[in-house]
């Protein structure tokens, strides 16, 4: 039993497990919490999509369809091993399953009872990963995708201090389901268990770069300073109609930079010493200097 991970914690857990993670649209607020409870969480459920192509599969799992509104899972695992986050909260993936199975998952029992009842709300208790595969028994499961399934399930288990016995397939939960088809959940659980014996491998994705240059501090802007940030700032000042350059802009902080920046401050409504041409955080953030 556990409280569901926050969006930030889920994202960090997946990245720390060495996965390439893509945040799809407003996944952080995409859920079915208005239709029922989310949590306590007890495990991870693996599915196949019965679709092909990463983008159509991700779009479908985010939006759902008229008979089954999205999100249809929390993350979509593509054939290239990338994980696309589409939901955070209650998602339409598990449906009604067997209470005996839920008890076995909670106890992390070694064997699962047959799933011969549909009497328990699984969407409340399971994280769901939809894996892109036609589910026809012929569509291949690339090694990169199987590795990503192993990593994603391990990431959630590690975050909750669960073992691999908290990971089940949809076919082990709900009568009549066959997914995932093409590998056994027993083999996948054994891979997850081995992975959990060692620490997480750490992130492979570089931390996302901010779109704009962060404010470098007022002391940055002094005579003798030479930096591509000064050039980028000057170009933005020119674009805003505030350029007071005879030549340039260039990397060396100059009187022309100062008077150009003062024009920008006046344009924003600053007056007096607040429009002295020395950048401050508020005016800098509004200038949106591109990352250099
Ligand atoms: Zn399924």
PDB file of C-alpha atoms and ligand atoms in Angstrom:
ATOM      1  CA  UNK A   1       0.000   0.000   0.000  1.00  0.00           C
ATOM      2  CA  UNK A   2       1.327   3.364  -0.879  1.00  0.00           C
ATOM      3  CA  UNK A   3       0.438   6.912  -1.709  1.00  0.00           C
ATOM      4  CA  UNK A   4       0.725   7.562  -5.472  1.00  0.00           C
ATOM      5  CA  UNK A   5       3.902   9.275  -6.628  1.00  0.00           C
ATOM      6  CA  UNK A   6       3.652  12.946  -7.546  1.00  0.00           C
ATOM      7  CA  UNK A   7       4.283  13.823 -11.195  1.00  0.00           C
ATOM      8  CA  UNK A   8       7.774  15.093 -10.359  1.00  0.00           C
ATOM      9  CA  UNK A   9       8.657  11.957  -8.402  1.00  0.00           C
ATOM     10  CA  UNK A  10       7.389   9.639 -11.129  1.00  0.00           C
ATOM     11  CA  UNK A  11       9.373  11.554 -13.763  1.00  0.00           C
ATOM     12  CA  UNK A  12      12.528  11.509 -11.644  1.00  0.00           C
ATOM     13  CA  UNK A  13      12.190   7.811 -10.848  1.00  0.00           C
ATOM     14  CA  UNK A  14      11.896   6.938 -14.548  1.00  0.00           C
ATOM     15  CA  UNK A  15      14.821   9.168 -15.543  1.00  0.00           C
ATOM     16  CA  UNK A  16      16.984   7.877 -12.706  1.00  0.00           C
ATOM     17  CA  UNK A  17      16.359   4.367 -14.009  1.00  0.00           C
ATOM     18  CA  UNK A  18      18.135   5.362 -17.244  1.00  0.00           C
ATOM     19  CA  UNK A  19      15.046   5.881 -19.398  1.00  0.00           C
ATOM     20  CA  UNK A  20      14.541   8.450 -22.120  1.00  0.00           C
ATOM     21  CA  UNK A  21      11.289  10.086 -21.005  1.00  0.00           C
ATOM     22  CA  UNK A  22       9.074  12.367 -23.094  1.00  0.00           C
ATOM     23  CA  UNK A  23       6.472  14.522 -21.334  1.00  0.00           C
ATOM     24  CA  UNK A  24       3.384  14.553 -23.562  1.00  0.00           C
ATOM     25  CA  UNK A  25       1.248  17.700 -23.471  1.00  0.00           C
ATOM     26  CA  UNK A  26      -0.440  18.303 -20.075  1.00  0.00           C
ATOM     27  CA  UNK A  27       0.171  14.778 -18.770  1.00  0.00           C
ATOM     28  CA  UNK A  28       0.623  16.104 -15.222  1.00  0.00           C
ATOM     29  CA  UNK A  29      -3.050  17.048 -15.003  1.00  0.00           C
ATOM     30  CA  UNK A  30      -4.491  14.430 -17.368  1.00  0.00           C
ATOM     31  CA  UNK A  31      -6.456  11.920 -15.291  1.00  0.00           C
ATOM     32  CA  UNK A  32      -9.863  10.457 -14.368  1.00  0.00           C
ATOM     33  CA  UNK A  33      -9.777  11.527 -10.726  1.00  0.00           C
ATOM     34  CA  UNK A  34     -13.213  13.125 -11.195  1.00  0.00           C
ATOM     35  CA  UNK A  35     -14.636   9.651 -11.896  1.00  0.00           C
ATOM     36  CA  UNK A  36     -13.237   7.731  -8.964  1.00  0.00           C
ATOM     37  CA  UNK A  37     -10.437   7.335  -6.462  1.00  0.00           C
ATOM     38  CA  UNK A  38      -6.727   7.110  -7.269  1.00  0.00           C
ATOM     39  CA  UNK A  39      -4.749   5.215  -4.684  1.00  0.00           C
ATOM     40  CA  UNK A  40      -3.636   3.670  -2.515  1.00  0.00           C
ATOM     41  CA  UNK A  41      -1.432   2.150  -5.210  1.00  0.00           C
ATOM     42  CA  UNK A  42      -0.334  -1.467  -5.028  1.00  0.00           C
ATOM     43  CA  UNK A  43       1.402  -2.312  -8.283  1.00  0.00           C
ATOM     44  CA  UNK A  44       2.306  -1.811 -11.917  1.00  0.00           C
ATOM     45  CA  UNK A  45       0.331  -3.255 -14.834  1.00  0.00           C
ATOM     46  CA  UNK A  46       1.781  -3.953 -18.275  1.00  0.00           C
ATOM     47  CA  UNK A  47      -0.346  -3.825 -21.455  1.00  0.00           C
ATOM     48  CA  UNK A  48      -0.003  -3.858 -25.217  1.00  0.00           C
ATOM     49  CA  UNK A  49      -1.729  -1.119 -27.231  1.00  0.00           C
ATOM     50  CA  UNK A  50      -2.991  -3.021 -30.293  1.00  0.00           C
ATOM     51  CA  UNK A  51      -1.698  -0.039 -32.304  1.00  0.00           C
ATOM     52  CA  UNK A  52       1.387   0.766 -34.331  1.00  0.00           C
ATOM     53  CA  UNK A  53       3.524   3.889 -34.520  1.00  0.00           C
ATOM     54  CA  UNK A  54       4.705   5.904 -31.548  1.00  0.00           C
ATOM     55  CA  UNK A  55       2.842   9.167 -32.102  1.00  0.00           C
ATOM     56  CA  UNK A  56      -0.611   7.742 -32.913  1.00  0.00           C
ATOM     57  CA  UNK A  57      -0.294   5.401 -29.930  1.00  0.00           C
ATOM     58  CA  UNK A  58       0.728   8.226 -27.594  1.00  0.00           C
ATOM     59  CA  UNK A  59      -2.096  10.446 -28.844  1.00  0.00           C
ATOM     60  CA  UNK A  60      -4.653   7.667 -28.390  1.00  0.00           C
ATOM     61  CA  UNK A  61      -3.447   6.854 -24.874  1.00  0.00           C
ATOM     62  CA  UNK A  62      -3.588  10.544 -23.926  1.00  0.00           C
ATOM     63  CA  UNK A  63      -7.040  11.257 -25.382  1.00  0.00           C
ATOM     64  CA  UNK A  64      -8.744   7.871 -25.329  1.00  0.00           C
ATOM     65  CA  UNK A  65     -11.836   7.520 -27.490  1.00  0.00           C
ATOM     66  CA  UNK A  66     -15.591   7.985 -27.168  1.00  0.00           C
ATOM     67  CA  UNK A  67     -16.165   4.621 -25.492  1.00  0.00           C
ATOM     68  CA  UNK A  68     -13.101   4.864 -23.260  1.00  0.00           C
ATOM     69  CA  UNK A  69     -11.923   8.383 -22.347  1.00  0.00           C
ATOM     70  CA  UNK A  70      -8.220   8.974 -21.698  1.00  0.00           C
ATOM     71  CA  UNK A  71      -5.790   8.737 -20.242  1.00  0.00           C
ATOM     72  CA  UNK A  72      -5.565   5.023 -21.034  1.00  0.00           C
ATOM     73  CA  UNK A  73      -2.399   4.577 -18.953  1.00  0.00           C
ATOM     74  CA  UNK A  74       0.366   6.582 -17.292  1.00  0.00           C
ATOM     75  CA  UNK A  75       3.167   5.924 -19.745  1.00  0.00           C
ATOM     76  CA  UNK A  76       3.426   4.598 -23.298  1.00  0.00           C
ATOM     77  CA  UNK A  77       6.534   2.522 -23.998  1.00  0.00           C
ATOM     78  CA  UNK A  78       7.535   2.809 -27.654  1.00  0.00           C
ATOM     79  CA  UNK A  79       9.392   0.269 -29.722  1.00  0.00           C
ATOM     80  CA  UNK A  80      12.539   2.410 -29.525  1.00  0.00           C
ATOM     81  CA  UNK A  81      12.456   2.229 -25.725  1.00  0.00           C
ATOM     82  CA  UNK A  82      11.316   5.792 -25.109  1.00  0.00           C
ATOM     83  CA  UNK A  83       8.662   6.335 -22.434  1.00  0.00           C
ATOM     84  CA  UNK A  84       5.935   8.915 -23.133  1.00  0.00           C
ATOM     85  CA  UNK A  85       4.091  10.174 -20.079  1.00  0.00           C
ATOM     86  CA  UNK A  86       0.388  10.720 -20.829  1.00  0.00           C
ATOM     87  CA  UNK A  87      -1.352  10.621 -17.452  1.00  0.00           C
ATOM     88  CA  UNK A  88      -0.901  11.318 -13.768  1.00  0.00           C
ATOM     89  CA  UNK A  89      -3.672  10.010 -11.551  1.00  0.00           C
ATOM     90  CA  UNK A  90      -6.533   7.638 -12.220  1.00  0.00           C
ATOM     91  CA  UNK A  91      -6.347   6.202 -15.743  1.00  0.00           C
ATOM     92  CA  UNK A  92      -8.592   3.882 -17.780  1.00  0.00           C
ATOM     93  CA  UNK A  93      -6.314   0.884 -18.190  1.00  0.00           C
ATOM     94  CA  UNK A  94      -6.946  -1.906 -15.709  1.00  0.00           C
ATOM     95  CA  UNK A  95     -10.736  -2.112 -15.513  1.00  0.00           C
ATOM     96  CA  UNK A  96     -12.407  -4.557 -13.141  1.00  0.00           C
ATOM     97  CA  UNK A  97     -10.241  -7.464 -12.058  1.00  0.00           C
ATOM     98  CA  UNK A  98      -9.903 -10.150  -9.458  1.00  0.00           C
ATOM     99  CA  UNK A  99      -9.765  -9.280  -5.748  1.00  0.00           C
ATOM    100  CA  UNK A 100      -7.745 -12.455  -5.054  1.00  0.00           C
ATOM    101  CA  UNK A 101      -5.098 -11.222  -7.475  1.00  0.00           C
ATOM    102  CA  UNK A 102      -5.027  -7.819  -5.787  1.00  0.00           C
ATOM    103  CA  UNK A 103      -4.506  -9.493  -2.400  1.00  0.00           C
ATOM    104  CA  UNK A 104      -1.648 -11.563  -3.840  1.00  0.00           C
ATOM    105  CA  UNK A 105      -0.025  -8.443  -5.317  1.00  0.00           C
ATOM    106  CA  UNK A 106      -0.340  -6.578  -2.023  1.00  0.00           C
ATOM    107  CA  UNK A 107       1.251  -9.550  -0.229  1.00  0.00           C
ATOM    108  CA  UNK A 108       3.845  -9.834  -3.042  1.00  0.00           C
ATOM    109  CA  UNK A 109       3.027 -13.547  -3.098  1.00  0.00           C
ATOM    110  CA  UNK A 110       5.196 -15.860  -5.143  1.00  0.00           C
ATOM    111  CA  UNK A 111       2.322 -17.158  -7.237  1.00  0.00           C
ATOM    112  CA  UNK A 112      -0.763 -15.407  -8.538  1.00  0.00           C
ATOM    113  CA  UNK A 113      -4.223 -16.991  -8.285  1.00  0.00           C
ATOM    114  CA  UNK A 114      -6.246 -17.336 -11.511  1.00  0.00           C
ATOM    115  CA  UNK A 115      -8.009 -14.129 -12.538  1.00  0.00           C
ATOM    116  CA  UNK A 116     -11.527 -15.529 -12.710  1.00  0.00           C
ATOM    117  CA  UNK A 117     -13.484 -12.640 -11.188  1.00  0.00           C
ATOM    118  CA  UNK A 118     -14.089  -9.065 -12.299  1.00  0.00           C
ATOM    119  CA  UNK A 119     -15.088  -7.511  -8.997  1.00  0.00           C
ATOM    120  CA  UNK A 120     -12.369  -4.986  -8.131  1.00  0.00           C
ATOM    121  CA  UNK A 121     -11.503  -1.511  -9.481  1.00  0.00           C
ATOM    122  CA  UNK A 122      -7.976  -1.798 -10.859  1.00  0.00           C
ATOM    123  CA  UNK A 123      -7.732   1.772 -12.127  1.00  0.00           C
ATOM    124  CA  UNK A 124      -7.600   2.874  -8.507  1.00  0.00           C
ATOM    125  CA  UNK A 125      -4.661   0.698  -7.527  1.00  0.00           C
ATOM    126  CA  UNK A 126      -2.317   0.203 -10.493  1.00  0.00           C
ATOM    127  CA  UNK A 127       0.104   2.289 -12.507  1.00  0.00           C
ATOM    128  CA  UNK A 128      -0.298   1.351 -16.154  1.00  0.00           C
ATOM    129  CA  UNK A 129       2.203   1.140 -18.991  1.00  0.00           C
ATOM    130  CA  UNK A 130       0.898   0.601 -22.503  1.00  0.00           C
ATOM    131  CA  UNK A 131       3.528  -0.894 -24.797  1.00  0.00           C
ATOM    132  CA  UNK A 132       3.250  -0.278 -28.525  1.00  0.00           C
ATOM    133  CA  UNK A 133       2.517  -3.659 -30.131  1.00  0.00           C
ATOM    134  CA  UNK A 134      -0.234  -5.045 -32.335  1.00  0.00           C
ATOM    135  CA  UNK A 135      -0.754  -7.916 -29.914  1.00  0.00           C
ATOM    136  CA  UNK A 136      -1.201 -10.393 -32.766  1.00  0.00           C
ATOM    137  CA  UNK A 137       1.624 -12.662 -31.654  1.00  0.00           C
ATOM    138  CA  UNK A 138       3.629 -11.686 -34.741  1.00  0.00           C
ATOM    139  CA  UNK A 139       4.536  -8.046 -34.122  1.00  0.00           C
ATOM    140  CA  UNK A 140       8.066  -8.179 -32.667  1.00  0.00           C
ATOM    141  CA  UNK A 141       9.131  -6.851 -29.276  1.00  0.00           C
ATOM    142  CA  UNK A 142      12.484  -5.121 -29.871  1.00  0.00           C
ATOM    143  CA  UNK A 143      15.158  -5.565 -27.188  1.00  0.00           C
ATOM    144  CA  UNK A 144      15.108  -1.800 -26.523  1.00  0.00           C
ATOM    145  CA  UNK A 145      11.382  -1.917 -25.764  1.00  0.00           C
ATOM    146  CA  UNK A 146      11.653  -4.929 -23.438  1.00  0.00           C
ATOM    147  CA  UNK A 147      14.517  -3.214 -21.629  1.00  0.00           C
ATOM    148  CA  UNK A 148      12.391  -0.085 -21.226  1.00  0.00           C
ATOM    149  CA  UNK A 149       9.501  -2.129 -19.799  1.00  0.00           C
ATOM    150  CA  UNK A 150      11.946  -3.671 -17.334  1.00  0.00           C
ATOM    151  CA  UNK A 151      13.345  -0.246 -16.401  1.00  0.00           C
ATOM    152  CA  UNK A 152       9.964   1.508 -16.125  1.00  0.00           C
ATOM    153  CA  UNK A 153       8.469  -1.164 -13.891  1.00  0.00           C
ATOM    154  CA  UNK A 154      11.652  -1.265 -11.803  1.00  0.00           C
ATOM    155  CA  UNK A 155      11.578   2.531 -11.452  1.00  0.00           C
ATOM    156  CA  UNK A 156       8.101   2.493  -9.917  1.00  0.00           C
ATOM    157  CA  UNK A 157       8.898  -0.524  -7.726  1.00  0.00           C
ATOM    158  CA  UNK A 158      12.106   1.123  -6.500  1.00  0.00           C
ATOM    159  CA  UNK A 159      10.273   4.363  -5.684  1.00  0.00           C
ATOM    160  CA  UNK A 160       7.710   2.436  -3.609  1.00  0.00           C
ATOM    161  CA  UNK A 161      10.169  -0.171  -2.213  1.00  0.00           C
ATOM    162  CA  UNK A 162       8.205  -2.940  -3.901  1.00  0.00           C
ATOM    163  CA  UNK A 163       9.654  -6.109  -5.395  1.00  0.00           C
ATOM    164  CA  UNK A 164       9.091  -7.420  -8.928  1.00  0.00           C
ATOM    165  CA  UNK A 165       6.080  -9.309  -7.523  1.00  0.00           C
ATOM    166  CA  UNK A 166       4.153  -6.026  -7.597  1.00  0.00           C
ATOM    167  CA  UNK A 167       4.275  -6.068 -11.410  1.00  0.00           C
ATOM    168  CA  UNK A 168       1.554  -7.940 -13.301  1.00  0.00           C
ATOM    169  CA  UNK A 169       0.224  -8.146 -16.828  1.00  0.00           C
ATOM    170  CA  UNK A 170      -3.315  -7.161 -17.725  1.00  0.00           C
ATOM    171  CA  UNK A 171      -3.866 -10.841 -18.588  1.00  0.00           C
ATOM    172  CA  UNK A 172      -3.176 -11.737 -14.960  1.00  0.00           C
ATOM    173  CA  UNK A 173      -5.767  -9.258 -13.679  1.00  0.00           C
ATOM    174  CA  UNK A 174      -8.894  -9.237 -15.789  1.00  0.00           C
ATOM    175  CA  UNK A 175     -10.693 -12.295 -17.205  1.00  0.00           C
ATOM    176  CA  UNK A 176     -10.535 -12.438 -20.999  1.00  0.00           C
ATOM    177  CA  UNK A 177      -7.503 -10.158 -21.420  1.00  0.00           C
ATOM    178  CA  UNK A 178      -4.480 -11.438 -23.330  1.00  0.00           C
ATOM    179  CA  UNK A 179      -2.034  -8.564 -22.967  1.00  0.00           C
ATOM    180  CA  UNK A 180       0.866  -8.339 -23.055  1.00  0.00           C
ATOM    181  CA  UNK A 181       1.295 -11.011 -25.737  1.00  0.00           C
ATOM    182  CA  UNK A 182       4.748 -11.982 -27.001  1.00  0.00           C
ATOM    183  CA  UNK A 183       6.720 -12.398 -23.768  1.00  0.00           C
ATOM    184  CA  UNK A 184       5.817 -13.897 -20.406  1.00  0.00           C
ATOM    185  CA  UNK A 185       5.254 -11.834 -17.295  1.00  0.00           C
ATOM    186  CA  UNK A 186       7.298 -14.422 -15.390  1.00  0.00           C
ATOM    187  CA  UNK A 187      10.353 -13.663 -17.516  1.00  0.00           C
ATOM    188  CA  UNK A 188       9.769  -9.934 -17.221  1.00  0.00           C
ATOM    189  CA  UNK A 189       9.401 -10.133 -13.433  1.00  0.00           C
ATOM    190  CA  UNK A 190      12.662 -12.017 -13.194  1.00  0.00           C
ATOM    191  CA  UNK A 191      14.413  -9.285 -15.226  1.00  0.00           C
ATOM    192  CA  UNK A 192      12.884  -6.595 -12.988  1.00  0.00           C
ATOM    193  CA  UNK A 193      13.969  -8.496  -9.875  1.00  0.00           C
ATOM    194  CA  UNK A 194      17.578  -8.688 -11.097  1.00  0.00           C
ATOM    195  CA  UNK A 195      17.559  -4.975 -11.893  1.00  0.00           C
ATOM    196  CA  UNK A 196      16.256  -4.129  -8.423  1.00  0.00           C
ATOM    197  CA  UNK A 197      19.212  -5.985  -6.895  1.00  0.00           C
ATOM    198  CA  UNK A 198      21.469  -3.121  -8.031  1.00  0.00           C
ATOM    199  CA  UNK A 199      21.129   0.647  -7.605  1.00  0.00           C
ATOM    200  CA  UNK A 200      19.468   2.657 -10.379  1.00  0.00           C
ATOM    201  CA  UNK A 201      21.879   3.404 -13.229  1.00  0.00           C
ATOM    202  CA  UNK A 202      21.218   7.134 -13.210  1.00  0.00           C
ATOM    203  CA  UNK A 203      19.844   9.514 -15.831  1.00  0.00           C
ATOM    204  CA  UNK A 204      20.938   9.453 -19.472  1.00  0.00           C
ATOM    205  CA  UNK A 205      18.959  12.486 -20.578  1.00  0.00           C
ATOM    206  CA  UNK A 206      20.667  15.836 -19.965  1.00  0.00           C
ATOM    207  CA  UNK A 207      18.623  18.100 -17.713  1.00  0.00           C
ATOM    208  CA  UNK A 208      16.304  20.222 -19.852  1.00  0.00           C
ATOM    209  CA  UNK A 209      17.803  23.603 -20.778  1.00  0.00           C
ATOM    210  CA  UNK A 210      15.690  26.639 -19.971  1.00  0.00           C
ATOM    211  CA  UNK A 211      14.482  28.330 -23.138  1.00  0.00           C
ATOM    212  CA  UNK A 212      15.797  31.703 -22.004  1.00  0.00           C
ATOM    213  CA  UNK A 213      19.028  32.873 -20.458  1.00  0.00           C
ATOM    214  CA  UNK A 214      18.559  33.129 -16.685  1.00  0.00           C
ATOM    215  CA  UNK A 215      19.285  36.515 -15.093  1.00  0.00           C
ATOM    216  CA  UNK A 216      23.041  36.547 -14.467  1.00  0.00           C
ATOM    217  CA  UNK A 217      22.850  39.167 -11.693  1.00  0.00           C
ATOM    218  CA  UNK A 218      23.284  42.932 -11.893  1.00  0.00           C
ATOM    219  CA  UNK A 219      27.027  42.667 -11.130  1.00  0.00           C
ATOM    220  CA  UNK A 220      27.496  40.760 -14.400  1.00  0.00           C
ATOM    221  CA  UNK A 221      26.920  43.973 -16.352  1.00  0.00           C
ATOM    222  CA  UNK A 222      30.092  45.987 -15.863  1.00  0.00           C
ATOM    223  CA  UNK A 223      32.833  47.530 -17.992  1.00  0.00           C
ATOM    224  CA  UNK A 224      35.226  44.860 -19.192  1.00  0.00           C
ATOM    225  CA  UNK A 225      32.588  42.119 -19.322  1.00  0.00           C
ATOM    226  CA  UNK A 226      32.643  40.204 -22.609  1.00  0.00           C
ATOM    227  CA  UNK A 227      30.111  37.433 -23.108  1.00  0.00           C
ATOM    228  CA  UNK A 228      27.811  36.034 -25.799  1.00  0.00           C
ATOM    229  CA  UNK A 229      25.001  36.772 -23.338  1.00  0.00           C
ATOM    230  CA  UNK A 230      25.633  40.504 -23.875  1.00  0.00           C
ATOM    231  CA  UNK A 231      25.375  40.052 -27.654  1.00  0.00           C
ATOM    232  CA  UNK A 232      22.158  38.022 -27.321  1.00  0.00           C
ATOM    233  CA  UNK A 233      20.720  40.669 -25.022  1.00  0.00           C
ATOM    234  CA  UNK A 234      21.625  43.432 -27.500  1.00  0.00           C
ATOM    235  CA  UNK A 235      19.912  41.597 -30.340  1.00  0.00           C
ATOM    236  CA  UNK A 236      16.750  41.318 -28.302  1.00  0.00           C
ATOM    237  CA  UNK A 237      16.911  45.026 -27.427  1.00  0.00           C
ATOM    238  CA  UNK A 238      17.196  45.867 -31.134  1.00  0.00           C
ATOM    239  CA  UNK A 239      14.243  43.565 -31.884  1.00  0.00           C
ATOM    240  CA  UNK A 240      12.213  45.407 -29.253  1.00  0.00           C
ATOM    241  CA  UNK A 241      12.996  48.763 -30.914  1.00  0.00           C
ATOM    242  CA  UNK A 242      15.273  49.763 -28.040  1.00  0.00           C
ATOM    243  CA  UNK A 243      18.629  49.488 -29.820  1.00  0.00           C
ATOM    244  CA  UNK A 244      20.898  52.526 -29.373  1.00  0.00           C
ATOM    245  CA  UNK A 245      23.864  51.025 -31.142  1.00  0.00           C
ATOM    246  CA  UNK A 246      26.080  52.816 -33.691  1.00  0.00           C
ATOM    247  CA  UNK A 247      27.824  49.479 -34.228  1.00  0.00           C
ATOM    248  CA  UNK A 248      26.971  46.100 -32.821  1.00  0.00           C
ATOM    249  CA  UNK A 249      25.570  44.792 -30.623  1.00  0.00           C
ATOM    250  CA  UNK A 250      28.654  42.863 -29.557  1.00  0.00           C
ATOM    251  CA  UNK A 251      29.886  40.815 -26.609  1.00  0.00           C
ATOM    252  CA  UNK A 252      31.616  43.632 -24.687  1.00  0.00           C
ATOM    253  CA  UNK A 253      29.303  45.452 -22.279  1.00  0.00           C
ATOM    254  CA  UNK A 254      29.251  49.079 -23.437  1.00  0.00           C
ATOM    255  CA  UNK A 255      27.603  52.420 -22.879  1.00  0.00           C
ATOM    256  CA  UNK A 256      25.443  51.654 -25.940  1.00  0.00           C
ATOM    257  CA  UNK A 257      24.229  48.502 -24.170  1.00  0.00           C
ATOM    258  CA  UNK A 258      23.396  50.531 -21.092  1.00  0.00           C
ATOM    259  CA  UNK A 259      21.432  53.179 -22.959  1.00  0.00           C
ATOM    260  CA  UNK A 260      19.659  50.512 -25.033  1.00  0.00           C
ATOM    261  CA  UNK A 261      18.679  48.641 -21.885  1.00  0.00           C
ATOM    262  CA  UNK A 262      17.500  51.908 -20.305  1.00  0.00           C
ATOM    263  CA  UNK A 263      15.194  52.351 -23.322  1.00  0.00           C
ATOM    264  CA  UNK A 264      13.815  48.843 -22.680  1.00  0.00           C
ATOM    265  CA  UNK A 265      13.232  49.664 -19.005  1.00  0.00           C
ATOM    266  CA  UNK A 266      11.373  52.835 -19.986  1.00  0.00           C
ATOM    267  CA  UNK A 267       9.321  50.827 -22.488  1.00  0.00           C
ATOM    268  CA  UNK A 268       8.256  48.580 -19.605  1.00  0.00           C
ATOM    269  CA  UNK A 269       7.233  51.639 -17.596  1.00  0.00           C
ATOM    270  CA  UNK A 270      10.209  51.957 -15.280  1.00  0.00           C
ATOM    271  CA  UNK A 271      11.323  55.500 -14.444  1.00  0.00           C
ATOM    272  CA  UNK A 272      14.143  57.270 -12.643  1.00  0.00           C
ATOM    273  CA  UNK A 273      16.845  55.043 -11.149  1.00  0.00           C
ATOM    274  CA  UNK A 274      14.793  51.948 -12.092  1.00  0.00           C
ATOM    275  CA  UNK A 275      15.521  52.866 -15.728  1.00  0.00           C
ATOM    276  CA  UNK A 276      19.272  53.356 -15.304  1.00  0.00           C
ATOM    277  CA  UNK A 277      20.191  50.787 -17.955  1.00  0.00           C
ATOM    278  CA  UNK A 278      21.549  48.219 -15.510  1.00  0.00           C
ATOM    279  CA  UNK A 279      19.520  45.010 -15.996  1.00  0.00           C
ATOM    280  CA  UNK A 280      17.363  43.806 -13.126  1.00  0.00           C
ATOM    281  CA  UNK A 281      15.645  40.453 -12.823  1.00  0.00           C
ATOM    282  CA  UNK A 282      12.135  41.638 -13.703  1.00  0.00           C
ATOM    283  CA  UNK A 283      13.045  43.469 -16.905  1.00  0.00           C
ATOM    284  CA  UNK A 284      15.518  40.715 -17.867  1.00  0.00           C
ATOM    285  CA  UNK A 285      12.931  37.958 -17.585  1.00  0.00           C
ATOM    286  CA  UNK A 286      10.527  39.932 -19.737  1.00  0.00           C
ATOM    287  CA  UNK A 287      13.187  40.514 -22.400  1.00  0.00           C
ATOM    288  CA  UNK A 288      13.418  36.725 -22.955  1.00  0.00           C
ATOM    289  CA  UNK A 289      17.058  36.532 -24.049  1.00  0.00           C
ATOM    290  CA  UNK A 290      17.491  33.205 -25.887  1.00  0.00           C
ATOM    291  CA  UNK A 291      19.834  30.691 -24.350  1.00  0.00           C
ATOM    292  CA  UNK A 292      23.343  31.132 -25.763  1.00  0.00           C
TER     293      UNK A 292
HETATM  294 ZN1  LIG B   1      -4.596  -4.026 -21.336  1.00  0.00          ZN
END
